[in-house]
PDB file of C-alpha atoms in Angstrom:
ATOM      1  CA  UNK A 182     152.306  36.072 109.387  1.00  0.00           C
ATOM      2  CA  UNK A 183     150.753  38.020 112.228  1.00  0.00           C
ATOM      3  CA  UNK A 184     148.581  41.103 112.576  1.00  0.00           C
ATOM      4  CA  UNK A 185     148.601  43.576 115.443  1.00  0.00           C
ATOM      5  CA  UNK A 186     146.806  46.881 116.114  1.00  0.00           C
ATOM      6  CA  UNK A 187     148.692  50.015 115.154  1.00  0.00           C
ATOM      7  CA  UNK A 188     150.189  51.477 118.353  1.00  0.00           C
ATOM      8  CA  UNK A 189     148.694  54.939 117.778  1.00  0.00           C
ATOM      9  CA  UNK A 190     145.680  54.755 115.471  1.00  0.00           C
ATOM     10  CA  UNK A 191     142.490  52.791 116.242  1.00  0.00           C
ATOM     11  CA  UNK A 192     141.170  50.358 113.628  1.00  0.00           C
ATOM     12  CA  UNK A 193     144.420  50.491 111.663  1.00  0.00           C
ATOM     13  CA  UNK A 194     146.600  47.393 111.744  1.00  0.00           C
ATOM     14  CA  UNK A 195     150.157  46.330 111.080  1.00  0.00           C
ATOM     15  CA  UNK A 196     150.667  43.124 109.118  1.00  0.00           C
ATOM     16  CA  UNK A 197     153.995  41.380 109.614  1.00  0.00           C
ATOM     17  CA  UNK A 198     154.538  39.075 106.665  1.00  0.00           C
ATOM     18  CA  UNK A 199     156.537  35.848 106.700  1.00  0.00           C
ATOM     19  CA  UNK A 200     159.598  37.571 105.213  1.00  0.00           C
ATOM     20  CA  UNK A 201     159.559  40.115 108.059  1.00  0.00           C
ATOM     21  CA  UNK A 202     158.256  42.997 105.977  1.00  0.00           C
ATOM     22  CA  UNK A 203     155.474  45.132 107.406  1.00  0.00           C
ATOM     23  CA  UNK A 204     152.299  46.430 105.743  1.00  0.00           C
ATOM     24  CA  UNK A 205     149.275  48.452 106.798  1.00  0.00           C
ATOM     25  CA  UNK A 206     145.758  47.038 106.793  1.00  0.00           C
ATOM     26  CA  UNK A 207     142.180  47.734 107.878  1.00  0.00           C
ATOM     27  CA  UNK A 208     139.410  45.333 108.834  1.00  0.00           C
ATOM     28  CA  UNK A 209     137.188  44.758 105.827  1.00  0.00           C
ATOM     29  CA  UNK A 210     133.726  46.210 106.432  1.00  0.00           C
ATOM     30  CA  UNK A 211     132.538  44.377 103.299  1.00  0.00           C
ATOM     31  CA  UNK A 212     134.025  40.880 103.723  1.00  0.00           C
ATOM     32  CA  UNK A 213     134.943  39.078 100.534  1.00  0.00           C
ATOM     33  CA  UNK A 214     135.221  42.248  98.445  1.00  0.00           C
ATOM     34  CA  UNK A 215     138.318  44.181  97.466  1.00  0.00           C
ATOM     35  CA  UNK A 216     138.054  47.739  96.112  1.00  0.00           C
ATOM     36  CA  UNK A 217     141.163  48.312  94.007  1.00  0.00           C
ATOM     37  CA  UNK A 218     142.686  44.850  93.758  1.00  0.00           C
ATOM     38  CA  UNK A 219     144.193  44.928  97.245  1.00  0.00           C
ATOM     39  CA  UNK A 220     144.974  41.596  98.847  1.00  0.00           C
ATOM     40  CA  UNK A 221     142.542  40.218 101.418  1.00  0.00           C
ATOM     41  CA  UNK A 222     144.061  38.425 104.403  1.00  0.00           C
ATOM     42  CA  UNK A 223     142.312  36.219 106.942  1.00  0.00           C
ATOM     43  CA  UNK A 224     143.751  36.121 110.438  1.00  0.00           C
ATOM     44  CA  UNK A 225     142.118  34.632 113.539  1.00  0.00           C
ATOM     45  CA  UNK A 226     138.694  34.686 111.945  1.00  0.00           C
ATOM     46  CA  UNK A 227     138.850  38.293 110.717  1.00  0.00           C
ATOM     47  CA  UNK A 228     139.329  39.550 107.158  1.00  0.00           C
ATOM     48  CA  UNK A 229     141.746  42.438 106.590  1.00  0.00           C
ATOM     49  CA  UNK A 230     142.543  44.513 103.492  1.00  0.00           C
ATOM     50  CA  UNK A 231     146.155  45.385 102.802  1.00  0.00           C
ATOM     51  CA  UNK A 232     146.515  49.157 102.414  1.00  0.00           C
ATOM     52  CA  UNK A 233     148.814  50.200  99.559  1.00  0.00           C
ATOM     53  CA  UNK A 234     150.758  53.454 100.212  1.00  0.00           C
ATOM     54  CA  UNK A 235     151.455  53.807  96.484  1.00  0.00           C
ATOM     55  CA  UNK A 236     147.698  53.965  95.873  1.00  0.00           C
ATOM     56  CA  UNK A 237     146.621  55.876  98.978  1.00  0.00           C
ATOM     57  CA  UNK A 238     148.101  59.146 100.248  1.00  0.00           C
ATOM     58  CA  UNK A 239     146.668  58.522 103.697  1.00  0.00           C
ATOM     59  CA  UNK A 240     148.500  55.200 103.950  1.00  0.00           C
ATOM     60  CA  UNK A 241     151.681  56.902 102.721  1.00  0.00           C
ATOM     61  CA  UNK A 242     151.309  59.594 105.391  1.00  0.00           C
ATOM     62  CA  UNK A 243     150.937  56.965 108.119  1.00  0.00           C
ATOM     63  CA  UNK A 244     154.086  55.190 106.971  1.00  0.00           C
ATOM     64  CA  UNK A 245     155.877  58.573 106.856  1.00  0.00           C
ATOM     65  CA  UNK A 246     155.100  58.917 110.586  1.00  0.00           C
ATOM     66  CA  UNK A 247     152.146  61.272 110.602  1.00  0.00           C
ATOM     67  CA  UNK A 248     151.594  62.078 114.285  1.00  0.00           C
ATOM     68  CA  UNK A 249     147.828  62.294 114.326  1.00  0.00           C
ATOM     69  CA  UNK A 250     145.034  60.886 112.188  1.00  0.00           C
ATOM     70  CA  UNK A 251     141.727  62.521 113.152  1.00  0.00           C
ATOM     71  CA  UNK A 252     139.699  59.677 111.652  1.00  0.00           C
ATOM     72  CA  UNK A 253     138.335  57.384 114.335  1.00  0.00           C
ATOM     73  CA  UNK A 254     135.561  54.842 114.918  1.00  0.00           C
ATOM     74  CA  UNK A 255     132.044  56.345 114.809  1.00  0.00           C
ATOM     75  CA  UNK A 256     133.318  59.622 113.274  1.00  0.00           C
ATOM     76  CA  UNK A 257     131.497  61.470 110.535  1.00  0.00           C
ATOM     77  CA  UNK A 258     133.924  62.332 107.725  1.00  0.00           C
ATOM     78  CA  UNK A 259     133.466  64.628 104.743  1.00  0.00           C
ATOM     79  CA  UNK A 260     135.739  63.288 102.006  1.00  0.00           C
ATOM     80  CA  UNK A 261     136.367  65.754  99.152  1.00  0.00           C
ATOM     81  CA  UNK A 262     137.647  64.056  96.012  1.00  0.00           C
ATOM     82  CA  UNK A 263     136.643  60.490  96.823  1.00  0.00           C
ATOM     83  CA  UNK A 264     137.301  59.318  93.221  1.00  0.00           C
ATOM     84  CA  UNK A 265     136.515  55.606  92.858  1.00  0.00           C
ATOM     85  CA  UNK A 266     136.954  54.923  96.563  1.00  0.00           C
ATOM     86  CA  UNK A 267     140.492  53.623  97.092  1.00  0.00           C
ATOM     87  CA  UNK A 268     141.281  55.602 100.247  1.00  0.00           C
ATOM     88  CA  UNK A 269     137.673  56.398 101.126  1.00  0.00           C
ATOM     89  CA  UNK A 270     136.954  52.680 101.518  1.00  0.00           C
ATOM     90  CA  UNK A 271     139.730  52.351 104.104  1.00  0.00           C
ATOM     91  CA  UNK A 272     138.282  55.386 105.891  1.00  0.00           C
ATOM     92  CA  UNK A 273     134.964  53.509 105.818  1.00  0.00           C
ATOM     93  CA  UNK A 274     136.668  50.539 107.477  1.00  0.00           C
ATOM     94  CA  UNK A 275     138.086  52.782 110.210  1.00  0.00           C
ATOM     95  CA  UNK A 276     134.913  54.685 111.145  1.00  0.00           C
ATOM     96  CA  UNK A 277     132.919  51.449 111.049  1.00  0.00           C
ATOM     97  CA  UNK A 278     129.197  50.783 110.898  1.00  0.00           C
ATOM     98  CA  UNK A 279     128.356  53.633 113.300  1.00  0.00           C
ATOM     99  CA  UNK A 280     130.389  56.183 111.327  1.00  0.00           C
ATOM    100  CA  UNK A 281     129.644  57.959 108.054  1.00  0.00           C
ATOM    101  CA  UNK A 282     131.825  58.923 105.093  1.00  0.00           C
ATOM    102  CA  UNK A 283     130.261  61.583 102.867  1.00  0.00           C
ATOM    103  CA  UNK A 284     132.011  61.117  99.521  1.00  0.00           C
ATOM    104  CA  UNK A 285     132.022  64.181  97.264  1.00  0.00           C
ATOM    105  CA  UNK A 286     133.206  63.501  93.708  1.00  0.00           C
ATOM    106  CA  UNK A 287     132.805  65.601  90.563  1.00  0.00           C
ATOM    107  CA  UNK A 288     133.676  63.099  87.803  1.00  0.00           C
ATOM    108  CA  UNK A 289     130.635  61.065  86.670  1.00  0.00           C
ATOM    109  CA  UNK A 290     132.714  58.012  85.746  1.00  0.00           C
ATOM    110  CA  UNK A 291     134.436  57.946  89.126  1.00  0.00           C
ATOM    111  CA  UNK A 292     131.181  58.351  91.035  1.00  0.00           C
ATOM    112  CA  UNK A 293     129.626  55.471  89.054  1.00  0.00           C
ATOM    113  CA  UNK A 294     132.534  53.226  90.031  1.00  0.00           C
ATOM    114  CA  UNK A 295     132.289  54.449  93.610  1.00  0.00           C
ATOM    115  CA  UNK A 296     128.572  53.668  93.796  1.00  0.00           C
ATOM    116  CA  UNK A 297     128.608  50.323  91.970  1.00  0.00           C
ATOM    117  CA  UNK A 298     131.812  48.845  93.395  1.00  0.00           C
ATOM    118  CA  UNK A 299     132.038  50.382  96.863  1.00  0.00           C
ATOM    119  CA  UNK A 300     129.025  52.222  98.277  1.00  0.00           C
ATOM    120  CA  UNK A 301     126.636  49.436  97.248  1.00  0.00           C
ATOM    121  CA  UNK A 302     128.380  47.181  99.775  1.00  0.00           C
ATOM    122  CA  UNK A 303     129.170  49.794 102.430  1.00  0.00           C
ATOM    123  CA  UNK A 304     126.114  51.478 103.968  1.00  0.00           C
ATOM    124  CA  UNK A 305     128.293  53.964 105.866  1.00  0.00           C
ATOM    125  CA  UNK A 306     129.427  55.639 102.600  1.00  0.00           C
ATOM    126  CA  UNK A 307     127.215  58.322 101.052  1.00  0.00           C
ATOM    127  CA  UNK A 308     128.128  59.221  97.430  1.00  0.00           C
ATOM    128  CA  UNK A 309     127.573  62.848  96.386  1.00  0.00           C
ATOM    129  CA  UNK A 310     128.010  63.877  92.733  1.00  0.00           C
ATOM    130  CA  UNK A 311     129.007  67.523  93.181  1.00  0.00           C
ATOM    131  CA  UNK A 312     131.821  70.031  92.782  1.00  0.00           C
ATOM    132  CA  UNK A 313     133.664  70.643  96.078  1.00  0.00           C
ATOM    133  CA  UNK A 314     134.180  74.269  95.039  1.00  0.00           C
ATOM    134  CA  UNK A 315     130.501  74.871  95.778  1.00  0.00           C
ATOM    135  CA  UNK A 316     129.800  73.416  99.245  1.00  0.00           C
ATOM    136  CA  UNK A 317     126.353  75.021  99.427  1.00  0.00           C
ATOM    137  CA  UNK A 318     125.149  72.639  96.716  1.00  0.00           C
ATOM    138  CA  UNK A 319     125.153  69.508  98.865  1.00  0.00           C
ATOM    139  CA  UNK A 320     123.833  70.677 102.218  1.00  0.00           C
ATOM    140  CA  UNK A 321     120.779  68.417 101.798  1.00  0.00           C
ATOM    141  CA  UNK A 322     123.017  65.334 101.767  1.00  0.00           C
ATOM    142  CA  UNK A 323     124.937  65.995 104.990  1.00  0.00           C
ATOM    143  CA  UNK A 324     123.285  65.634 108.369  1.00  0.00           C
ATOM    144  CA  UNK A 325     124.730  67.933 111.005  1.00  0.00           C
ATOM    145  CA  UNK A 326     128.408  68.762 111.357  1.00  0.00           C
ATOM    146  CA  UNK A 327     131.314  66.415 110.621  1.00  0.00           C
ATOM    147  CA  UNK A 328     134.287  65.549 112.824  1.00  0.00           C
ATOM    148  CA  UNK A 329     136.890  65.752 110.063  1.00  0.00           C
ATOM    149  CA  UNK A 330     137.199  66.925 106.471  1.00  0.00           C
ATOM    150  CA  UNK A 331     139.641  65.014 104.283  1.00  0.00           C
ATOM    151  CA  UNK A 332     140.520  66.767 101.030  1.00  0.00           C
ATOM    152  CA  UNK A 333     142.301  65.225  98.038  1.00  0.00           C
ATOM    153  CA  UNK A 334     141.378  67.256  94.962  1.00  0.00           C
ATOM    154  CA  UNK A 335     143.418  68.402  91.949  1.00  0.00           C
ATOM    155  CA  UNK A 336     142.575  72.110  92.103  1.00  0.00           C
ATOM    156  CA  UNK A 337     144.873  75.166  92.215  1.00  0.00           C
ATOM    157  CA  UNK A 338     143.107  76.519  95.327  1.00  0.00           C
ATOM    158  CA  UNK A 339     142.870  73.335  97.387  1.00  0.00           C
ATOM    159  CA  UNK A 340     143.249  75.006 100.785  1.00  0.00           C
ATOM    160  CA  UNK A 341     140.573  77.613 100.080  1.00  0.00           C
ATOM    161  CA  UNK A 342     138.133  74.949  98.887  1.00  0.00           C
ATOM    162  CA  UNK A 343     138.737  72.926 102.037  1.00  0.00           C
ATOM    163  CA  UNK A 344     138.274  75.993 104.262  1.00  0.00           C
ATOM    164  CA  UNK A 345     135.038  76.914 102.453  1.00  0.00           C
ATOM    165  CA  UNK A 346     133.682  73.423 103.140  1.00  0.00           C
ATOM    166  CA  UNK A 347     134.768  73.701 106.765  1.00  0.00           C
ATOM    167  CA  UNK A 348     132.695  76.891 107.119  1.00  0.00           C
ATOM    168  CA  UNK A 349     129.614  74.880 106.152  1.00  0.00           C
ATOM    169  CA  UNK A 350     130.185  71.458 107.641  1.00  0.00           C
ATOM    170  CA  UNK A 351     132.990  71.202 110.219  1.00  0.00           C
ATOM    171  CA  UNK A 352     132.355  71.043 113.954  1.00  0.00           C
ATOM    172  CA  UNK A 353     133.878  73.851 116.001  1.00  0.00           C
ATOM    173  CA  UNK A 354     136.176  71.226 117.519  1.00  0.00           C
ATOM    174  CA  UNK A 355     136.840  69.608 114.149  1.00  0.00           C
ATOM    175  CA  UNK A 356     139.933  68.646 112.187  1.00  0.00           C
ATOM    176  CA  UNK A 357     141.037  68.811 108.571  1.00  0.00           C
ATOM    177  CA  UNK A 358     143.424  66.782 106.455  1.00  0.00           C
ATOM    178  CA  UNK A 359     144.712  68.167 103.155  1.00  0.00           C
ATOM    179  CA  UNK A 360     146.654  66.117 100.613  1.00  0.00           C
ATOM    180  CA  UNK A 361     148.460  68.879  98.729  1.00  0.00           C
ATOM    181  CA  UNK A 362     149.362  68.195  95.106  1.00  0.00           C
ATOM    182  CA  UNK A 363     151.993  70.856  94.418  1.00  0.00           C
ATOM    183  CA  UNK A 364     151.918  70.490  90.644  1.00  0.00           C
ATOM    184  CA  UNK A 365     148.151  70.977  90.564  1.00  0.00           C
ATOM    185  CA  UNK A 366     148.619  74.350  92.251  1.00  0.00           C
ATOM    186  CA  UNK A 367     151.673  75.833  90.502  1.00  0.00           C
ATOM    187  CA  UNK A 368     154.108  73.864  88.333  1.00  0.00           C
ATOM    188  CA  UNK A 369     156.510  76.837  88.252  1.00  0.00           C
ATOM    189  CA  UNK A 370     157.143  76.831  92.023  1.00  0.00           C
ATOM    190  CA  UNK A 371     159.125  74.483  94.212  1.00  0.00           C
ATOM    191  CA  UNK A 372     156.815  72.107  96.115  1.00  0.00           C
ATOM    192  CA  UNK A 373     158.017  73.452  99.466  1.00  0.00           C
ATOM    193  CA  UNK A 374     156.994  76.964  98.432  1.00  0.00           C
ATOM    194  CA  UNK A 375     153.566  75.723  97.389  1.00  0.00           C
ATOM    195  CA  UNK A 376     153.129  73.921 100.720  1.00  0.00           C
ATOM    196  CA  UNK A 377     153.988  77.091 102.644  1.00  0.00           C
ATOM    197  CA  UNK A 378     151.488  79.104 100.628  1.00  0.00           C
ATOM    198  CA  UNK A 379     148.655  76.644 101.229  1.00  0.00           C
ATOM    199  CA  UNK A 380     149.512  76.481 104.931  1.00  0.00           C
ATOM    200  CA  UNK A 381     149.231  80.274 105.135  1.00  0.00           C
ATOM    201  CA  UNK A 382     145.779  80.057 103.553  1.00  0.00           C
ATOM    202  CA  UNK A 383     144.640  77.552 106.184  1.00  0.00           C
ATOM    203  CA  UNK A 384     146.104  79.616 109.017  1.00  0.00           C
ATOM    204  CA  UNK A 385     144.379  82.739 107.714  1.00  0.00           C
ATOM    205  CA  UNK A 386     141.082  80.809 107.777  1.00  0.00           C
ATOM    206  CA  UNK A 387     141.430  79.890 111.443  1.00  0.00           C
ATOM    207  CA  UNK A 388     143.296  76.584 111.512  1.00  0.00           C
ATOM    208  CA  UNK A 389     146.233  75.532 113.655  1.00  0.00           C
ATOM    209  CA  UNK A 390     148.684  73.351 111.738  1.00  0.00           C
ATOM    210  CA  UNK A 391     149.454  70.203 113.709  1.00  0.00           C
ATOM    211  CA  UNK A 392     151.628  68.256 111.299  1.00  0.00           C
ATOM    212  CA  UNK A 393     153.043  68.268 107.770  1.00  0.00           C
ATOM    213  CA  UNK A 394     154.665  65.236 106.146  1.00  0.00           C
ATOM    214  CA  UNK A 395     156.061  64.856 102.633  1.00  0.00           C
ATOM    215  CA  UNK A 396     154.869  61.741 100.848  1.00  0.00           C
ATOM    216  CA  UNK A 397     157.905  60.819  98.767  1.00  0.00           C
ATOM    217  CA  UNK A 398     158.708  58.174  97.574  1.00  0.00           C
ATOM    218  CA  UNK A 399     155.053  57.128  97.426  1.00  0.00           C
ATOM    219  CA  UNK A 400     153.795  60.337  95.785  1.00  0.00           C
ATOM    220  CA  UNK A 401     156.103  62.888  94.186  1.00  0.00           C
ATOM    221  CA  UNK A 402     155.596  66.557  95.142  1.00  0.00           C
ATOM    222  CA  UNK A 403     152.822  65.726  97.603  1.00  0.00           C
ATOM    223  CA  UNK A 404     152.411  66.541 101.280  1.00  0.00           C
ATOM    224  CA  UNK A 405     149.786  65.745 103.908  1.00  0.00           C
ATOM    225  CA  UNK A 406     148.704  68.488 106.294  1.00  0.00           C
ATOM    226  CA  UNK A 407     146.746  67.907 109.496  1.00  0.00           C
ATOM    227  CA  UNK A 408     145.182  70.905 111.223  1.00  0.00           C
ATOM    228  CA  UNK A 409     142.525  71.650 113.822  1.00  0.00           C
ATOM    229  CA  UNK A 410     140.035  74.423 114.177  1.00  0.00           C
ATOM    230  CA  UNK A 411     141.403  77.325 116.195  1.00  0.00           C
ATOM    231  CA  UNK A 412     138.171  77.290 118.136  1.00  0.00           C
ATOM    232  CA  UNK A 413     139.294  73.968 119.640  1.00  0.00           C
ATOM    233  CA  UNK A 414     141.483  75.982 121.988  1.00  0.00           C
ATOM    234  CA  UNK A 415     138.827  78.578 122.597  1.00  0.00           C
ATOM    235  CA  UNK A 416     140.585  81.296 120.598  1.00  0.00           C
TER     236      UNK A 416
END
């Protein structure tokens, strides 16, 4: 087995197992603890967490050759729909001790699991029990503007909710990532039609679409969108 840095994305790693298969991993910011039963691997004195693409849409998007991941060391990330912390904990690994992950979650049970199992051991994760549809409700929890907003919520107006949060919290040079769940938006439409509709919403709210990848076979009828603020180009 060997581990090497991902060729494009900092603080993401490629694990080559003894059978030649390849997996993703991040350095464990909370050594000795797994979050969702993921395997911990020790290599050259460092502990890594295997990153399961069947449990994490972000990992699936990386494997499906997403061109850009605007989540980097020392970044401040607003994570909408953090749930119990599966993907958010890997984001925590990536941004590191000098970064922050603001974790907005509406379900009380999920936020309890997030706090007790994850945030208690990761000081760079801030749990926020709130509804992402109302971004004005958690302004007191977020210091300044964030570099990136990552959105993974099961709502029929996912793009609008993300854009509303961007109006409050995103830097003028910021980025967004949206994990679209087509069946949460409209079960009567083809997923591709739903994706196009949500993309139009983001474009109408001032975002430039950088990349779109479909997440099959890891997640059915899901796509990951990466976009940047139009103001990044001075428009």
